[in-house]
mmCIF file of C-alpha atoms in Angstrom:
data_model
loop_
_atom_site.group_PDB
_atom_site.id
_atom_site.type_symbol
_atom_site.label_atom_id
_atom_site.label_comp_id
_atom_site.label_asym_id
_atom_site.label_seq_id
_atom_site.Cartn_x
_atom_site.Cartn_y
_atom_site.Cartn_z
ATOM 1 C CA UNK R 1 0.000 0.000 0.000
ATOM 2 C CA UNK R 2 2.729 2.201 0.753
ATOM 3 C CA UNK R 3 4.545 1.684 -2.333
ATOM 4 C CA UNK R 4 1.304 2.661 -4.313
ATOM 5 C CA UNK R 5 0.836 5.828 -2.722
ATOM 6 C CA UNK R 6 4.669 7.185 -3.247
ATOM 7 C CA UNK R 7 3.650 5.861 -7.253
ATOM 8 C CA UNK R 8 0.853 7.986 -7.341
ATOM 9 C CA UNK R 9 2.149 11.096 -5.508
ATOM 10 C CA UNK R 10 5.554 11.019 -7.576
ATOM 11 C CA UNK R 11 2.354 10.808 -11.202
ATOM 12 C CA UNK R 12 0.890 13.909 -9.522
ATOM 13 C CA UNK R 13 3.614 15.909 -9.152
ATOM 14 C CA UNK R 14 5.243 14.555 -12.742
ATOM 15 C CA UNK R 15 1.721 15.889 -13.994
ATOM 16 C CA UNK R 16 1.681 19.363 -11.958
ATOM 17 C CA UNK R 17 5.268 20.022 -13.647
ATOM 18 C CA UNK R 18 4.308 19.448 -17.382
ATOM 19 C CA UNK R 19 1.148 21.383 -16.638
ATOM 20 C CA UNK R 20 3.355 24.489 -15.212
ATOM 21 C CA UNK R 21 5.499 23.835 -18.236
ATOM 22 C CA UNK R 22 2.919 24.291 -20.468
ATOM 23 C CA UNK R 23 0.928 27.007 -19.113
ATOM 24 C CA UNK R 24 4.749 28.691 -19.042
ATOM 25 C CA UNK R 25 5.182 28.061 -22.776
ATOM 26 C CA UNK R 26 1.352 30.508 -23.811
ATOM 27 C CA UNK R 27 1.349 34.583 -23.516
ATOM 28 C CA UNK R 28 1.026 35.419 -20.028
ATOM 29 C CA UNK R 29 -1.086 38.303 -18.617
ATOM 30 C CA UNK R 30 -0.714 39.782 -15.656
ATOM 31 C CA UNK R 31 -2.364 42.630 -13.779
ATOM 32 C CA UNK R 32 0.485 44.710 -11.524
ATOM 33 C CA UNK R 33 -0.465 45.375 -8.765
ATOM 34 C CA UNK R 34 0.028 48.795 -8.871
ATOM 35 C CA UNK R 35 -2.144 49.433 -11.606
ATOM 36 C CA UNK R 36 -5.673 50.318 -11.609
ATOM 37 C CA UNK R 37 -8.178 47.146 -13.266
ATOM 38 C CA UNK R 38 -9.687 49.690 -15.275
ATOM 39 C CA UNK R 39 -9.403 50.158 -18.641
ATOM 40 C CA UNK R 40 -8.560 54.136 -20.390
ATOM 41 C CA UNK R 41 -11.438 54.570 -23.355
ATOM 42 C CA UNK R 42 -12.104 57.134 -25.449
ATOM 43 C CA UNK R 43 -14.755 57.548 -27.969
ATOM 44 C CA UNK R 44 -15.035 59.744 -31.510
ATOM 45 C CA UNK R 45 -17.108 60.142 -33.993
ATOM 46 C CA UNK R 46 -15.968 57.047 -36.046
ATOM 47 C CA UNK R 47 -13.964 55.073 -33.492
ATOM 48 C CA UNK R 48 -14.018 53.717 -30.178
ATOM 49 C CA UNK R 49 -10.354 52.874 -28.156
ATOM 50 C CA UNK R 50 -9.764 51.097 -25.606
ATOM 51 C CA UNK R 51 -6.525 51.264 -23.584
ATOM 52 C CA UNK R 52 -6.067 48.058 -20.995
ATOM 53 C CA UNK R 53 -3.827 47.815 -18.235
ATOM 54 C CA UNK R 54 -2.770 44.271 -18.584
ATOM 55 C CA UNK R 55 0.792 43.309 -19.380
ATOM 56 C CA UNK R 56 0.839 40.781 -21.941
ATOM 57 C CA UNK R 57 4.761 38.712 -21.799
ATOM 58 C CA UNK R 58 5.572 37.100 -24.786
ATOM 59 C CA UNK R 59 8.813 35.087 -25.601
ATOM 60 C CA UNK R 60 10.543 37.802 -23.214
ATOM 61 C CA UNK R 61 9.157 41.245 -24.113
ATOM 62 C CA UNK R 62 6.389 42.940 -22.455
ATOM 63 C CA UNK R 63 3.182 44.283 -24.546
ATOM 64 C CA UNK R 64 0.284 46.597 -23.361
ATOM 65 C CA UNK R 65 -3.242 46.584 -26.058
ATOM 66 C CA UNK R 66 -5.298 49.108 -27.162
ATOM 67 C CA UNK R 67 -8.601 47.660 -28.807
ATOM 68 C CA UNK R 68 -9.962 49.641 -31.550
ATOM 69 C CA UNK R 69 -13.536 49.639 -32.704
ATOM 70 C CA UNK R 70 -14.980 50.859 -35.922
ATOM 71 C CA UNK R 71 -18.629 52.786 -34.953
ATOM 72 C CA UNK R 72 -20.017 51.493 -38.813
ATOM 73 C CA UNK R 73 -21.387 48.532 -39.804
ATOM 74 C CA UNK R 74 -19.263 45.796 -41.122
ATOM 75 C CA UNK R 75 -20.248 47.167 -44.758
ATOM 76 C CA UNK R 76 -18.650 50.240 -44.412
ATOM 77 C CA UNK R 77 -15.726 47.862 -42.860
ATOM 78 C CA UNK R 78 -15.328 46.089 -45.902
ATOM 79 C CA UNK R 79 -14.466 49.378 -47.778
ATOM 80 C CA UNK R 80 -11.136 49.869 -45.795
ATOM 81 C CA UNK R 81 -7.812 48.871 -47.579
ATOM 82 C CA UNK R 82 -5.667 50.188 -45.056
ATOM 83 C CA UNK R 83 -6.162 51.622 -41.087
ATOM 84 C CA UNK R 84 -2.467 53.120 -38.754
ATOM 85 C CA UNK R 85 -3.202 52.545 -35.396
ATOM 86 C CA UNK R 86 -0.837 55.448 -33.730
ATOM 87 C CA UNK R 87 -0.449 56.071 -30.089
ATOM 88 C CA UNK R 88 1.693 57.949 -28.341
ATOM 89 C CA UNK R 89 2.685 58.899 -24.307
ATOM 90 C CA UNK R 90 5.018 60.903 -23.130
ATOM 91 C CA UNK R 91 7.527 57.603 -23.423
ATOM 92 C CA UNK R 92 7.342 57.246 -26.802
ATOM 93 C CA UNK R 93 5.042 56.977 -30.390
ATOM 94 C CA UNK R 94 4.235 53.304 -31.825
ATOM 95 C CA UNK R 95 2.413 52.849 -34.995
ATOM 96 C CA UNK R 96 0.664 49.573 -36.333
ATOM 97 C CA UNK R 97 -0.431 49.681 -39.283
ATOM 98 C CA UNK R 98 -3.120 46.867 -40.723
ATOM 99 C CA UNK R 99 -4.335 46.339 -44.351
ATOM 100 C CA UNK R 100 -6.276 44.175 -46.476
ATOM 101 C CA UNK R 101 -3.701 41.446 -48.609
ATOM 102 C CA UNK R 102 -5.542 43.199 -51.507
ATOM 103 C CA UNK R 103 -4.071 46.534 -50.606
ATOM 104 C CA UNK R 104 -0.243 45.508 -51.512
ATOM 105 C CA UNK R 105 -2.028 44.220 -54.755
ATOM 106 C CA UNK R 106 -3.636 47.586 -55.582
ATOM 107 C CA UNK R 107 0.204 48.934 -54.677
ATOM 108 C CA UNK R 108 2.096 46.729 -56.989
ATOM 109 C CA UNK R 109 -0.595 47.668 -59.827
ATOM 110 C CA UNK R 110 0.164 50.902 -59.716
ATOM 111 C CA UNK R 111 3.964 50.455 -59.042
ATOM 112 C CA UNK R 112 3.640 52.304 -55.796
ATOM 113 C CA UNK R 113 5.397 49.195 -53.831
ATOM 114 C CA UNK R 114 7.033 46.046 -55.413
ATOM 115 C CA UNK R 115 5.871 43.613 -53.086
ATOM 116 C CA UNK R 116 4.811 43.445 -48.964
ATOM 117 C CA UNK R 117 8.581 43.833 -48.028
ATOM 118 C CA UNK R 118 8.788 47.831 -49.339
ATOM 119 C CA UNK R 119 6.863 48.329 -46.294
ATOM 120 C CA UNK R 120 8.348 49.634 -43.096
ATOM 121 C CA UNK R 121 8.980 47.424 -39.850
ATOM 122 C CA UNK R 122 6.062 47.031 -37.441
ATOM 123 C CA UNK R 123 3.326 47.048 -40.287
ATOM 124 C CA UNK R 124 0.910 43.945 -39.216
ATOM 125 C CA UNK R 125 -0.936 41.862 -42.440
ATOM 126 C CA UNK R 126 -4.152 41.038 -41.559
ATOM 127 C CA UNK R 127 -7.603 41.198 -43.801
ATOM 128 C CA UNK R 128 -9.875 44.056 -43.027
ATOM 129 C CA UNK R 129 -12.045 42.632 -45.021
ATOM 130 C CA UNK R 130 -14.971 40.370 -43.796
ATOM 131 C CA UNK R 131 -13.872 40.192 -40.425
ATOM 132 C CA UNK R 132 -16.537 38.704 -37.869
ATOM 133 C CA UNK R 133 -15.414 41.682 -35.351
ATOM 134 C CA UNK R 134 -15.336 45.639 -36.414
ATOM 135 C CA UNK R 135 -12.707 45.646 -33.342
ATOM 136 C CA UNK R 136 -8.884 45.199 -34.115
ATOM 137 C CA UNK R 137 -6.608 44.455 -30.331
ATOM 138 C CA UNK R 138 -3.062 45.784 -31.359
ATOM 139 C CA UNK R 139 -0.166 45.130 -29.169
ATOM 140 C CA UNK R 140 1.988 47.788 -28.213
ATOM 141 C CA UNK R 141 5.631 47.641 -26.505
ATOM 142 C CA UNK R 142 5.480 48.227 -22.713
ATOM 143 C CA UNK R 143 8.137 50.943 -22.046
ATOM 144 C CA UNK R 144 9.627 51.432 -19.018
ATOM 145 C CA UNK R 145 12.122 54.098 -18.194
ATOM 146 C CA UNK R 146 15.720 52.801 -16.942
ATOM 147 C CA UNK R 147 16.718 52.332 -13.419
ATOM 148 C CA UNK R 148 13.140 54.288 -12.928
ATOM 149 C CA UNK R 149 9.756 53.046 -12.123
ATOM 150 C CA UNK R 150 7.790 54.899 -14.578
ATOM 151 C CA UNK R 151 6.209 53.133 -17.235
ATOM 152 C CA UNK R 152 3.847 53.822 -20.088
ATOM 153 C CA UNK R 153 1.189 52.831 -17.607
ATOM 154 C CA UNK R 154 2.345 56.020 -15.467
ATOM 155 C CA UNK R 155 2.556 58.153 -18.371
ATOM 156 C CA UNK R 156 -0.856 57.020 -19.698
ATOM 157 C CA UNK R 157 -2.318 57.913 -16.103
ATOM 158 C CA UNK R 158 -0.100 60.978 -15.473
ATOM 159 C CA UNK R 159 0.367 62.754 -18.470
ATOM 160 C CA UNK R 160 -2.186 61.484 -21.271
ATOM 161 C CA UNK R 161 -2.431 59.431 -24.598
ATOM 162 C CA UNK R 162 -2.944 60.552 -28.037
ATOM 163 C CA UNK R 163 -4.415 58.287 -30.221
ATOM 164 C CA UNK R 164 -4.993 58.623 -33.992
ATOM 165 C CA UNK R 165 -6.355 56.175 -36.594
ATOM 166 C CA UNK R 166 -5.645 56.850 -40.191
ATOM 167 C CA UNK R 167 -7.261 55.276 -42.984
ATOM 168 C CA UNK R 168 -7.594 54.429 -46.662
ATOM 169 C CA UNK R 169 -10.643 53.898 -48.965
ATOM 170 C CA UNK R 170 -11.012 54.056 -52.297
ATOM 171 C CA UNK R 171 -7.939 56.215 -52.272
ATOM 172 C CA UNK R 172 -8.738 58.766 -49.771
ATOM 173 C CA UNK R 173 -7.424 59.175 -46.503
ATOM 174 C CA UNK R 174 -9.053 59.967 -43.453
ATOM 175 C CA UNK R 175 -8.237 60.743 -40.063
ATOM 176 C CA UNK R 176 -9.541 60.609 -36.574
ATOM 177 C CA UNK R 177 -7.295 61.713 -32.990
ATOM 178 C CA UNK R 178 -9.438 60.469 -30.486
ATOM 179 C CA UNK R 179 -10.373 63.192 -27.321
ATOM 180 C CA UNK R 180 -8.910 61.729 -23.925
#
């Protein structure tokens, strides 16, 4: 009897560890401590944002998201080749940009851009186009300042956030900075 017992607490703990290893293996979010459990929004005329205070850690880096959420209907959606996510703190300015796979089409017709690697670092490819959400969650690089506690977190709190989408139909561009 006691043999069995040592047998089956030795399988439990065998199965705890490969469980911790892969929960330790997916993105991990976390909410500090020190920051508040509520979300930053801010509303205009043609989008909604949404700034949350989780820290998402993936293979090493740190990530805070901003949702985004288009006010049409998924019609008007379907219109949009191309959308910049921008937001900015007092730590620093990240863009995202996100287009339809048709977009860099359109480009290379008109010999604007030779192929999806003529654009800039950071751009994200993902289809606008018939999505089943009219919101887009867009990670953003936690900052932190060095040998200083202040993060983007502070500076979001402290300071403020800009954020502007930009976007692209039919050739025209439009614009939207969202009030804080």
């Amino acid at each position: 009897m006691e043999t069995h017992a040592r047998v089956s607490v030795k399988g439990f703990l065998m199965l705890g560890i490969i469980i911790a290893l892969i929960c330790g293996c997916s993105d991990q979010v976390e909410k500090e401590k020190n920051y508040e459990n509520n979300a930053i929004e801010q509303s205009g005329l043609i989008w909604d944002a949404k700034v949350k205070p989780n820290i998402i850690k993936r293979s090493g880096k740190k990530y805070f998201q901003i949702e985004y959420t288009f006010k049409g209907t998924s019609n008007e959606l379907n219109t949009i080749d191309r959308i910049s996510f921008a937001q900015g703190t007092s730590l620093g300015t990240q863009i995202i940009n996100v287009f339809d796979p048709s977009y860099v089409e359109t480009l290379s017709e008109h010999n604007d851009h030779d192929s999806i690697y003529d654009f800039p670092p950071g751009i994200v490819m993902e289809e606008i186009k018939n999505r089943p959400t009219k919101s887009f969650i867009i990670d953003y690089d936690w900052i932190e300042t060095v040998n200083d506690p202040y993060t983007v977190w502070d500076a979001i709190r402290e300071d403020r956030i800009l954020i502007t989408i930009n976007w692209e139909k039919n050739g025209e561009t439009y614009s939207e900075t969202l009030p804080q």
